[in-house]
Structures are given as structure tokens and as C-alpha cells.
mmCIF file of N, CA and C in Angstrom:
data_model
loop_
_atom_site.group_PDB
_atom_site.id
_atom_site.type_symbol
_atom_site.label_atom_id
_atom_site.label_comp_id
_atom_site.label_asym_id
_atom_site.label_seq_id
_atom_site.Cartn_x
_atom_site.Cartn_y
_atom_site.Cartn_z
ATOM 1 N N UNK A 1 -9.406 -6.236 8.182
ATOM 2 C CA UNK A 1 -8.953 -5.966 9.510
ATOM 3 C C UNK A 1 -8.284 -4.362 9.439
ATOM 4 N N UNK A 2 -8.237 -3.954 10.374
ATOM 5 C CA UNK A 2 -7.723 -2.688 10.521
ATOM 6 C C UNK A 2 -6.464 -2.597 10.310
ATOM 7 N N UNK A 3 -6.064 -1.414 9.774
ATOM 8 C CA UNK A 3 -4.375 -1.118 9.471
ATOM 9 C C UNK A 3 -3.698 -1.267 10.745
ATOM 10 N N UNK A 4 -2.700 -2.146 10.632
ATOM 11 C CA UNK A 4 -1.717 -2.350 11.728
ATOM 12 C C UNK A 4 -2.230 -3.476 12.664
ATOM 13 N N UNK A 5 -3.116 -4.478 12.084
ATOM 14 C CA UNK A 5 -3.587 -5.655 12.722
ATOM 15 C C UNK A 5 -2.594 -6.415 12.753
ATOM 16 N N UNK A 6 -2.452 -7.235 13.827
ATOM 17 C CA UNK A 6 -1.279 -8.289 13.840
ATOM 18 C C UNK A 6 -1.963 -9.601 14.598
ATOM 19 N N UNK A 7 -1.456 -10.733 14.293
ATOM 20 C CA UNK A 7 -2.148 -11.872 15.118
ATOM 21 C C UNK A 7 -0.860 -12.778 15.498
ATOM 22 N N UNK A 8 -0.999 -13.616 16.579
ATOM 23 C CA UNK A 8 -0.073 -14.481 16.979
ATOM 24 C C UNK A 8 -0.080 -15.654 15.915
ATOM 25 N N UNK A 9 1.244 -16.086 15.458
ATOM 26 C CA UNK A 9 1.383 -17.135 14.700
ATOM 27 C C UNK A 9 0.879 -18.638 15.145
ATOM 28 N N UNK A 10 0.299 -19.097 14.285
ATOM 29 C CA UNK A 10 -0.148 -20.483 14.336
ATOM 30 C C UNK A 10 0.208 -21.463 13.440
ATOM 31 N N UNK A 11 0.896 -22.407 13.901
ATOM 32 C CA UNK A 11 1.611 -23.341 12.958
ATOM 33 C C UNK A 11 0.502 -23.842 11.904
ATOM 34 N N UNK A 12 1.180 -23.422 10.531
ATOM 35 C CA UNK A 12 0.299 -24.247 9.524
ATOM 36 C C UNK A 12 -0.798 -23.476 9.136
ATOM 37 N N UNK A 13 -1.096 -22.305 9.667
ATOM 38 C CA UNK A 13 -2.365 -21.542 9.164
ATOM 39 C C UNK A 13 -1.958 -19.941 9.320
ATOM 40 N N UNK A 14 -2.417 -19.515 8.544
ATOM 41 C CA UNK A 14 -2.495 -17.939 8.128
ATOM 42 C C UNK A 14 -3.359 -17.161 7.534
ATOM 43 N N UNK A 15 -3.399 -16.014 7.293
ATOM 44 C CA UNK A 15 -4.199 -15.148 6.281
ATOM 45 C C UNK A 15 -3.475 -14.508 5.203
ATOM 46 N N UNK A 16 -4.113 -14.738 3.948
ATOM 47 C CA UNK A 16 -3.516 -13.813 2.910
ATOM 48 C C UNK A 16 -4.539 -12.995 2.155
ATOM 49 N N UNK A 17 -4.103 -12.080 1.191
ATOM 50 C CA UNK A 17 -5.087 -11.152 0.578
ATOM 51 C C UNK A 17 -5.639 -10.339 1.502
ATOM 52 N N UNK A 18 -6.790 -10.128 0.872
ATOM 53 C CA UNK A 18 -7.898 -9.075 1.814
ATOM 54 C C UNK A 18 -8.226 -9.705 3.081
ATOM 55 N N UNK A 19 -8.028 -10.868 3.363
ATOM 56 C CA UNK A 19 -8.340 -11.380 4.688
ATOM 57 C C UNK A 19 -7.298 -10.853 5.656
ATOM 58 N N UNK A 20 -5.919 -10.859 5.081
ATOM 59 C CA UNK A 20 -4.779 -10.349 5.890
ATOM 60 C C UNK A 20 -4.761 -8.987 6.084
ATOM 61 N N UNK A 21 -5.103 -8.211 5.079
ATOM 62 C CA UNK A 21 -4.810 -6.613 4.981
ATOM 63 C C UNK A 21 -5.936 -5.922 4.018
ATOM 64 N N UNK A 22 -7.031 -5.784 4.763
ATOM 65 C CA UNK A 22 -8.163 -5.040 3.908
ATOM 66 C C UNK A 22 -7.834 -3.806 3.582
ATOM 67 N N UNK A 23 -8.036 -3.243 2.375
ATOM 68 C CA UNK A 23 -7.758 -1.906 2.032
ATOM 69 C C UNK A 23 -8.785 -1.502 1.055
ATOM 70 N N UNK A 24 -9.086 -0.048 1.034
ATOM 71 C CA UNK A 24 -10.047 0.215 0.037
ATOM 72 C C UNK A 24 -9.586 -0.052 -1.271
ATOM 73 N N UNK A 25 -10.479 -0.124 -2.392
ATOM 74 C CA UNK A 25 -10.328 -0.883 -3.717
ATOM 75 C C UNK A 25 -9.551 0.128 -4.737
ATOM 76 N N UNK A 26 -8.412 0.553 -4.393
ATOM 77 C CA UNK A 26 -7.879 1.550 -5.351
ATOM 78 C C UNK A 26 -6.361 0.911 -5.985
ATOM 79 N N UNK A 27 -6.478 -0.379 -6.195
ATOM 80 C CA UNK A 27 -5.453 -1.072 -6.853
ATOM 81 C C UNK A 27 -4.453 -1.750 -6.196
ATOM 82 N N UNK A 28 -4.315 -1.843 -4.878
ATOM 83 C CA UNK A 28 -3.327 -2.571 -4.316
ATOM 84 C C UNK A 28 -3.678 -3.840 -3.714
ATOM 85 N N UNK A 29 -4.906 -3.911 -3.507
ATOM 86 C CA UNK A 29 -5.363 -5.265 -2.921
ATOM 87 C C UNK A 29 -4.986 -6.548 -3.979
ATOM 88 N N UNK A 30 -5.347 -6.750 -4.994
ATOM 89 C CA UNK A 30 -4.902 -7.892 -5.842
ATOM 90 C C UNK A 30 -3.422 -7.689 -5.911
ATOM 91 N N UNK A 31 -2.749 -6.846 -5.789
ATOM 92 C CA UNK A 31 -1.133 -6.732 -5.923
ATOM 93 C C UNK A 31 -0.676 -7.502 -4.853
ATOM 94 N N UNK A 32 -1.243 -7.047 -3.493
ATOM 95 C CA UNK A 32 -0.506 -7.523 -2.351
ATOM 96 C C UNK A 32 -0.970 -9.210 -2.181
ATOM 97 N N UNK A 33 -2.178 -9.600 -2.633
ATOM 98 C CA UNK A 33 -2.708 -11.008 -2.584
ATOM 99 C C UNK A 33 -1.657 -11.821 -3.293
ATOM 100 N N UNK A 34 -1.355 -11.174 -4.544
ATOM 101 C CA UNK A 34 -0.373 -12.192 -5.322
ATOM 102 C C UNK A 34 0.942 -12.305 -4.812
ATOM 103 N N UNK A 35 1.273 -11.113 -4.184
ATOM 104 C CA UNK A 35 2.552 -11.021 -3.550
ATOM 105 C C UNK A 35 2.693 -12.051 -2.501
ATOM 106 N N UNK A 36 1.479 -11.950 -1.633
ATOM 107 C CA UNK A 36 1.396 -13.009 -0.622
ATOM 108 C C UNK A 36 1.622 -14.403 -0.736
ATOM 109 N N UNK A 37 1.035 -14.741 -1.987
ATOM 110 C CA UNK A 37 1.067 -16.182 -2.541
ATOM 111 C C UNK A 37 2.426 -16.559 -2.963
ATOM 112 N N UNK A 38 3.198 -15.648 -3.664
ATOM 113 C CA UNK A 38 4.539 -15.912 -4.189
ATOM 114 C C UNK A 38 5.518 -16.033 -2.951
ATOM 115 N N UNK A 39 5.057 -15.163 -1.969
ATOM 116 C CA UNK A 39 5.943 -15.099 -0.747
ATOM 117 C C UNK A 39 5.900 -16.590 -0.058
ATOM 118 N N UNK A 40 4.755 -17.047 0.192
ATOM 119 C CA UNK A 40 4.385 -18.267 0.751
ATOM 120 C C UNK A 40 4.883 -19.722 0.116
ATOM 121 N N UNK A 41 5.047 -19.309 -1.373
ATOM 122 C CA UNK A 41 5.575 -20.513 -2.162
ATOM 123 C C UNK A 41 6.988 -20.676 -1.961
ATOM 124 N N UNK A 42 7.564 -19.625 -1.347
ATOM 125 C CA UNK A 42 9.256 -19.689 -1.554
ATOM 126 C C UNK A 42 9.787 -20.885 -0.827
ATOM 127 N N UNK A 43 9.301 -21.605 0.268
ATOM 128 C CA UNK A 43 9.770 -22.689 1.065
ATOM 129 C C UNK A 43 8.718 -23.639 1.325
ATOM 130 N N UNK A 44 8.456 -24.422 0.015
ATOM 131 C CA UNK A 44 7.312 -25.565 0.220
ATOM 132 C C UNK A 44 7.860 -26.615 0.996
ATOM 133 N N UNK A 45 9.143 -26.849 1.275
ATOM 134 C CA UNK A 45 9.756 -27.950 2.061
ATOM 135 C C UNK A 45 9.433 -27.837 3.667
ATOM 136 N N UNK A 46 9.112 -26.477 4.087
ATOM 137 C CA UNK A 46 9.044 -26.075 5.369
ATOM 138 C C UNK A 46 8.016 -25.067 5.411
ATOM 139 N N UNK A 47 6.596 -25.339 5.121
ATOM 140 C CA UNK A 47 5.381 -24.382 5.159
ATOM 141 C C UNK A 47 5.360 -23.718 6.423
ATOM 142 N N UNK A 48 5.620 -24.327 7.621
ATOM 143 C CA UNK A 48 5.548 -23.469 8.627
ATOM 144 C C UNK A 48 6.617 -22.109 8.809
ATOM 145 N N UNK A 49 7.712 -22.598 8.410
ATOM 146 C CA UNK A 49 8.911 -21.549 8.270
ATOM 147 C C UNK A 49 8.480 -20.333 7.144
ATOM 148 N N UNK A 50 7.860 -20.914 6.069
ATOM 149 C CA UNK A 50 7.372 -19.877 5.094
ATOM 150 C C UNK A 50 6.393 -19.161 5.622
ATOM 151 N N UNK A 51 5.473 -19.613 6.427
ATOM 152 C CA UNK A 51 4.254 -18.771 6.906
ATOM 153 C C UNK A 51 4.889 -17.741 7.823
ATOM 154 N N UNK A 52 5.772 -18.157 8.684
ATOM 155 C CA UNK A 52 6.378 -17.338 9.618
ATOM 156 C C UNK A 52 7.163 -15.897 8.863
ATOM 157 N N UNK A 53 7.912 -16.307 8.054
ATOM 158 C CA UNK A 53 8.616 -15.459 7.131
ATOM 159 C C UNK A 53 7.855 -14.335 6.406
ATOM 160 N N UNK A 54 6.595 -15.162 5.874
ATOM 161 C CA UNK A 54 5.513 -14.225 5.120
ATOM 162 C C UNK A 54 4.958 -13.182 6.244
ATOM 163 N N UNK A 55 4.612 -13.745 7.153
ATOM 164 C CA UNK A 55 3.767 -12.883 8.165
ATOM 165 C C UNK A 55 4.758 -11.803 8.741
ATOM 166 N N UNK A 56 5.758 -11.891 9.011
ATOM 167 C CA UNK A 56 6.556 -10.799 9.648
ATOM 168 C C UNK A 56 6.791 -9.824 8.416
ATOM 169 N N UNK A 57 7.242 -10.238 7.131
ATOM 170 C CA UNK A 57 7.268 -9.408 6.111
ATOM 171 C C UNK A 57 5.960 -8.659 5.735
ATOM 172 N N UNK A 58 4.919 -9.393 5.846
ATOM 173 C CA UNK A 58 3.715 -8.626 5.503
ATOM 174 C C UNK A 58 3.301 -7.533 6.365
ATOM 175 N N UNK A 59 3.413 -7.978 7.925
ATOM 176 C CA UNK A 59 3.076 -7.058 8.945
ATOM 177 C C UNK A 59 3.963 -5.888 8.664
ATOM 178 N N UNK A 60 5.271 -5.745 8.393
ATOM 179 C CA UNK A 60 6.105 -4.665 8.193
ATOM 180 C C UNK A 60 5.824 -3.815 6.957
ATOM 181 N N UNK A 61 5.424 -4.452 5.812
ATOM 182 C CA UNK A 61 5.236 -3.770 4.358
ATOM 183 C C UNK A 61 3.778 -3.339 4.295
ATOM 184 N N UNK A 62 3.056 -3.792 4.658
ATOM 185 C CA UNK A 62 1.492 -3.449 4.328
ATOM 186 C C UNK A 62 1.005 -2.190 5.030
ATOM 187 N N UNK A 63 1.470 -1.690 6.299
ATOM 188 C CA UNK A 63 0.928 -0.630 7.162
ATOM 189 C C UNK A 63 1.041 0.644 6.011
ATOM 190 N N UNK A 64 2.158 0.995 5.484
ATOM 191 C CA UNK A 64 2.167 2.328 4.636
ATOM 192 C C UNK A 64 1.393 1.936 3.483
ATOM 193 N N UNK A 65 1.234 0.670 2.861
ATOM 194 C CA UNK A 65 0.544 0.561 1.407
ATOM 195 C C UNK A 65 -1.003 0.921 1.842
ATOM 196 N N UNK A 66 -1.312 0.143 2.961
ATOM 197 C CA UNK A 66 -2.911 0.519 3.363
ATOM 198 C C UNK A 66 -3.150 1.977 3.716
ATOM 199 N N UNK A 67 -2.335 2.730 4.513
ATOM 200 C CA UNK A 67 -2.514 3.980 4.618
ATOM 201 C C UNK A 67 -2.460 4.823 3.229
ATOM 202 N N UNK A 68 -1.690 4.518 2.309
ATOM 203 C CA UNK A 68 -1.683 5.305 0.999
ATOM 204 C C UNK A 68 -3.099 4.888 0.327
ATOM 205 N N UNK A 69 -3.480 3.774 0.250
ATOM 206 C CA UNK A 69 -4.964 3.400 -0.222
ATOM 207 C C UNK A 69 -5.926 4.222 0.575
ATOM 208 N N UNK A 70 -5.841 4.397 1.471
ATOM 209 C CA UNK A 70 -6.811 5.100 2.577
ATOM 210 C C UNK A 70 -6.935 6.724 1.869
ATOM 211 N N UNK A 71 -5.608 7.159 1.840
ATOM 212 C CA UNK A 71 -5.556 8.520 1.355
ATOM 213 C C UNK A 71 -5.944 8.869 -0.015
ATOM 214 N N UNK A 72 -5.757 7.679 -0.994
ATOM 215 C CA UNK A 72 -6.171 7.775 -2.292
ATOM 216 C C UNK A 72 -7.749 7.778 -2.366
ATOM 217 N N UNK A 73 -8.372 6.777 -1.450
ATOM 218 C CA UNK A 73 -9.926 6.869 -1.384
ATOM 219 C C UNK A 73 -10.451 7.962 -1.051
ATOM 220 N N UNK A 74 -9.767 8.589 0.189
ATOM 221 C CA UNK A 74 -10.321 10.082 0.414
ATOM 222 C C UNK A 74 -10.269 11.073 -0.516
ATOM 223 N N UNK A 75 -9.099 11.042 -1.182
ATOM 224 C CA UNK A 75 -8.853 12.002 -2.435
ATOM 225 C C UNK A 75 -10.094 11.972 -3.232
ATOM 226 N N UNK A 76 -10.464 10.514 -3.747
ATOM 227 C CA UNK A 76 -11.528 10.432 -4.812
ATOM 228 C C UNK A 76 -12.905 10.525 -4.229
ATOM 229 N N UNK A 77 -13.026 10.628 -3.189
ATOM 230 C CA UNK A 77 -14.554 10.723 -2.621
ATOM 231 C C UNK A 77 -14.778 12.043 -2.016
ATOM 232 N N UNK A 78 -13.478 12.859 -2.056
ATOM 233 C CA UNK A 78 -13.714 14.341 -1.517
ATOM 234 C C UNK A 78 -14.422 15.262 -2.313
ATOM 235 N N UNK A 79 -15.123 16.327 -1.682
ATOM 236 C CA UNK A 79 -15.849 17.449 -2.546
ATOM 237 C C UNK A 79 -14.875 18.171 -3.731
ATOM 238 N N UNK A 80 -13.407 17.881 -3.546
ATOM 239 C CA UNK A 80 -12.598 18.575 -4.477
ATOM 240 C C UNK A 80 -11.938 17.412 -5.387
ATOM 241 N N UNK A 81 -12.551 16.273 -5.425
ATOM 242 C CA UNK A 81 -12.033 15.276 -6.079
ATOM 243 C C UNK A 81 -11.498 15.411 -7.411
ATOM 244 N N UNK A 82 -12.519 16.075 -8.338
ATOM 245 C CA UNK A 82 -12.026 16.372 -9.829
ATOM 246 C C UNK A 82 -10.888 17.072 -9.734
ATOM 247 N N UNK A 83 -10.610 18.182 -9.248
ATOM 248 C CA UNK A 83 -9.478 18.949 -9.122
ATOM 249 C C UNK A 83 -8.316 18.215 -8.504
ATOM 250 N N UNK A 84 -8.477 17.668 -7.557
ATOM 251 C CA UNK A 84 -7.353 16.826 -6.880
ATOM 252 C C UNK A 84 -6.912 15.783 -7.937
ATOM 253 N N UNK A 85 -7.734 15.174 -8.657
ATOM 254 C CA UNK A 85 -7.463 14.117 -9.558
ATOM 255 C C UNK A 85 -6.556 14.491 -10.730
ATOM 256 N N UNK A 86 -7.013 15.787 -11.353
ATOM 257 C CA UNK A 86 -6.567 16.504 -12.415
ATOM 258 C C UNK A 86 -5.267 16.645 -11.970
ATOM 259 N N UNK A 87 -4.905 17.358 -10.947
ATOM 260 C CA UNK A 87 -3.498 17.851 -10.262
ATOM 261 C C UNK A 87 -2.786 16.433 -10.225
ATOM 262 N N UNK A 88 -3.198 15.418 -9.820
ATOM 263 C CA UNK A 88 -2.539 13.932 -9.562
ATOM 264 C C UNK A 88 -1.904 13.515 -10.796
ATOM 265 N N UNK A 89 -2.774 13.739 -11.793
ATOM 266 C CA UNK A 89 -2.210 13.108 -13.127
ATOM 267 C C UNK A 89 -1.519 14.114 -14.177
ATOM 268 N N UNK A 90 -1.529 15.476 -13.793
ATOM 269 C CA UNK A 90 -0.997 16.487 -14.468
ATOM 270 C C UNK A 90 0.572 16.318 -14.626
ATOM 271 N N UNK A 91 1.476 16.000 -15.594
ATOM 272 C CA UNK A 91 2.769 15.898 -15.913
ATOM 273 C C UNK A 91 3.521 17.116 -15.437
ATOM 274 N N UNK A 92 4.621 16.793 -14.724
ATOM 275 C CA UNK A 92 5.582 17.610 -14.243
ATOM 276 C C UNK A 92 6.925 17.388 -14.526
ATOM 277 N N UNK A 93 8.063 18.354 -14.515
ATOM 278 C CA UNK A 93 9.353 18.056 -14.784
ATOM 279 C C UNK A 93 10.078 16.857 -13.926
ATOM 280 N N UNK A 94 10.831 16.137 -14.397
ATOM 281 C CA UNK A 94 11.382 15.147 -13.764
ATOM 282 C C UNK A 94 12.365 15.628 -12.610
ATOM 283 N N UNK A 95 12.025 14.956 -11.398
ATOM 284 C CA UNK A 95 12.856 15.077 -10.107
ATOM 285 C C UNK A 95 14.385 14.666 -10.196
ATOM 286 N N UNK A 96 15.188 15.143 -9.344
ATOM 287 C CA UNK A 96 16.440 14.512 -9.211
ATOM 288 C C UNK A 96 16.528 13.221 -8.625
ATOM 289 N N UNK A 97 17.286 12.442 -8.825
ATOM 290 C CA UNK A 97 17.265 11.019 -8.202
ATOM 291 C C UNK A 97 17.168 11.103 -6.844
ATOM 292 N N UNK A 98 16.299 9.928 -6.364
ATOM 293 C CA UNK A 98 16.147 10.029 -4.857
ATOM 294 C C UNK A 98 14.980 10.610 -4.267
ATOM 295 N N UNK A 99 14.349 11.567 -5.024
ATOM 296 C CA UNK A 99 13.249 12.294 -4.632
ATOM 297 C C UNK A 99 11.969 11.396 -5.178
ATOM 298 N N UNK A 100 12.207 10.413 -5.883
ATOM 299 C CA UNK A 100 10.846 9.838 -6.619
ATOM 300 C C UNK A 100 10.139 9.011 -5.203
ATOM 301 N N UNK A 101 10.938 8.289 -4.415
ATOM 302 C CA UNK A 101 10.355 7.759 -3.393
ATOM 303 C C UNK A 101 9.589 8.627 -2.476
ATOM 304 N N UNK A 102 10.076 9.806 -2.237
ATOM 305 C CA UNK A 102 9.270 10.658 -1.514
ATOM 306 C C UNK A 102 8.029 11.142 -2.214
ATOM 307 N N UNK A 103 8.369 11.414 -3.459
ATOM 308 C CA UNK A 103 7.009 11.877 -3.953
ATOM 309 C C UNK A 103 6.030 10.671 -4.057
ATOM 310 N N UNK A 104 6.433 9.406 -4.219
ATOM 311 C CA UNK A 104 5.292 8.368 -4.525
ATOM 312 C C UNK A 104 4.747 8.371 -3.052
ATOM 313 N N UNK A 105 5.407 8.589 -2.021
ATOM 314 C CA UNK A 105 4.760 8.149 -0.596
ATOM 315 C C UNK A 105 3.792 9.416 -0.260
ATOM 316 N N UNK A 106 4.021 10.464 -0.968
ATOM 317 C CA UNK A 106 3.138 11.776 -0.513
ATOM 318 C C UNK A 106 2.060 12.125 -1.519
ATOM 319 N N UNK A 107 1.951 11.189 -2.633
ATOM 320 C CA UNK A 107 1.228 11.211 -3.710
ATOM 321 C C UNK A 107 -0.010 11.394 -3.522
ATOM 322 N N UNK A 108 -0.640 10.862 -2.688
ATOM 323 C CA UNK A 108 -2.045 10.946 -2.249
ATOM 324 C C UNK A 108 -2.377 11.597 -0.924
ATOM 325 N N UNK A 109 -2.987 12.838 -0.993
ATOM 326 C CA UNK A 109 -3.118 13.390 0.155
ATOM 327 C C UNK A 109 -4.692 13.558 0.576
ATOM 328 N N UNK A 110 -4.911 13.871 1.859
ATOM 329 C CA UNK A 110 -6.201 13.822 2.453
ATOM 330 C C UNK A 110 -6.983 14.969 1.522
ATOM 331 N N UNK A 111 -8.366 14.727 1.791
ATOM 332 C CA UNK A 111 -9.242 15.823 0.908
ATOM 333 C C UNK A 111 -9.073 17.141 1.582
ATOM 334 N N UNK A 112 -9.087 17.995 0.467
ATOM 335 C CA UNK A 112 -9.021 19.540 0.896
ATOM 336 C C UNK A 112 -7.676 20.022 1.173
ATOM 337 N N UNK A 113 -6.602 19.019 0.981
ATOM 338 C CA UNK A 113 -5.082 19.361 1.047
ATOM 339 C C UNK A 113 -4.657 19.593 -0.247
ATOM 340 N N UNK A 114 -3.662 20.781 -0.548
ATOM 341 C CA UNK A 114 -3.120 20.968 -1.759
ATOM 342 C C UNK A 114 -2.359 19.804 -2.244
ATOM 343 N N UNK A 115 -2.365 19.671 -3.606
ATOM 344 C CA UNK A 115 -1.384 18.282 -4.342
ATOM 345 C C UNK A 115 -0.586 18.913 -4.962
ATOM 346 N N UNK A 116 0.538 18.676 -5.010
ATOM 347 C CA UNK A 116 1.499 19.360 -6.039
ATOM 348 C C UNK A 116 1.190 18.937 -7.327
ATOM 349 N N UNK A 117 1.537 19.931 -8.178
ATOM 350 C CA UNK A 117 1.391 19.532 -9.452
ATOM 351 C C UNK A 117 2.266 18.447 -10.280
ATOM 352 N N UNK A 118 1.597 17.612 -10.995
ATOM 353 C CA UNK A 118 2.513 16.654 -11.622
ATOM 354 C C UNK A 118 2.147 15.122 -11.254
ATOM 355 N N UNK A 119 2.543 14.485 -12.217
ATOM 356 C CA UNK A 119 2.309 13.057 -12.200
ATOM 357 C C UNK A 119 3.118 12.344 -10.697
ATOM 358 N N UNK A 120 2.103 11.464 -10.351
ATOM 359 C CA UNK A 120 2.837 11.066 -8.997
ATOM 360 C C UNK A 120 2.729 9.525 -9.478
ATOM 361 N N UNK A 121 3.724 8.761 -8.997
ATOM 362 C CA UNK A 121 3.815 7.324 -9.112
ATOM 363 C C UNK A 121 2.973 6.578 -8.093
ATOM 364 N N UNK A 122 2.187 5.543 -8.413
ATOM 365 C CA UNK A 122 1.624 4.801 -7.573
ATOM 366 C C UNK A 122 1.834 3.281 -8.036
ATOM 367 N N UNK A 123 2.140 2.414 -7.089
ATOM 368 C CA UNK A 123 2.244 1.056 -7.618
ATOM 369 C C UNK A 123 0.831 0.365 -7.833
ATOM 370 N N UNK A 124 0.646 -0.542 -8.433
ATOM 371 C CA UNK A 124 -0.574 -1.397 -8.693
ATOM 372 C C UNK A 124 -1.224 -1.257 -9.847
#
């Protein structure tokens, strides 16, 4: 499904994993599928409530993850991929606390865009 896709809740049924949030294969898909299953298992006594809770959380969290995955894929497939990947994994000095999240968010840039020197954290 395209990034940002939502569906109307249907009692007792939902989508999880790649069916719910298709992304380029850069390390996040399996992580999100396992998290989906764990979140759905939190309330076995009331499956419909668990599904509603899962869907709302998933719709909120998945958009930035899918966008990051698309940026990483674009970087890896660009004409400057070799240089971009070397810069991506080149260590740099530690940043003051609070900047790590911003760095992780900006860690994968579109092809042809400069990438800051240093290692960037990616989940997955």
C-alpha cells in the first residue's frame, strides 16, 4: 500500500506486516511486522479493541518509517551510491544529547544530496 494509506476499521479483521505497510526492503519490514504482532497480542480478551488500538498506533508511526526506507533505497540505487554509503558509515564525533534523534531522522538523504560525514543510526 502507498505511504499514508488508511482503511476504515472492520471488527475482527485487519492487516499486519507488509500487507499493512509496504516498504522498500532496507531492514524495517520485518521489524514492523514483529511489532504489529506484539501489539495485537496485548489484549487477547478483547480482540476488536486490540485491533483498533493497533491500527491507530500503526497509522501514526509507520509514515516516517516508510519515508526513511524510501530515502535509504533511493540512496542505495543512485548514481552516487558508493560515495553516499561510505559517508553514511564513516564515524564522526559524538553529538550532544538530544541531537541523535534529529540525526537519525535525516540519516538517509535523496540521491545526489550531500550526506553529513559520520555514522548515522538506523533502526532495524
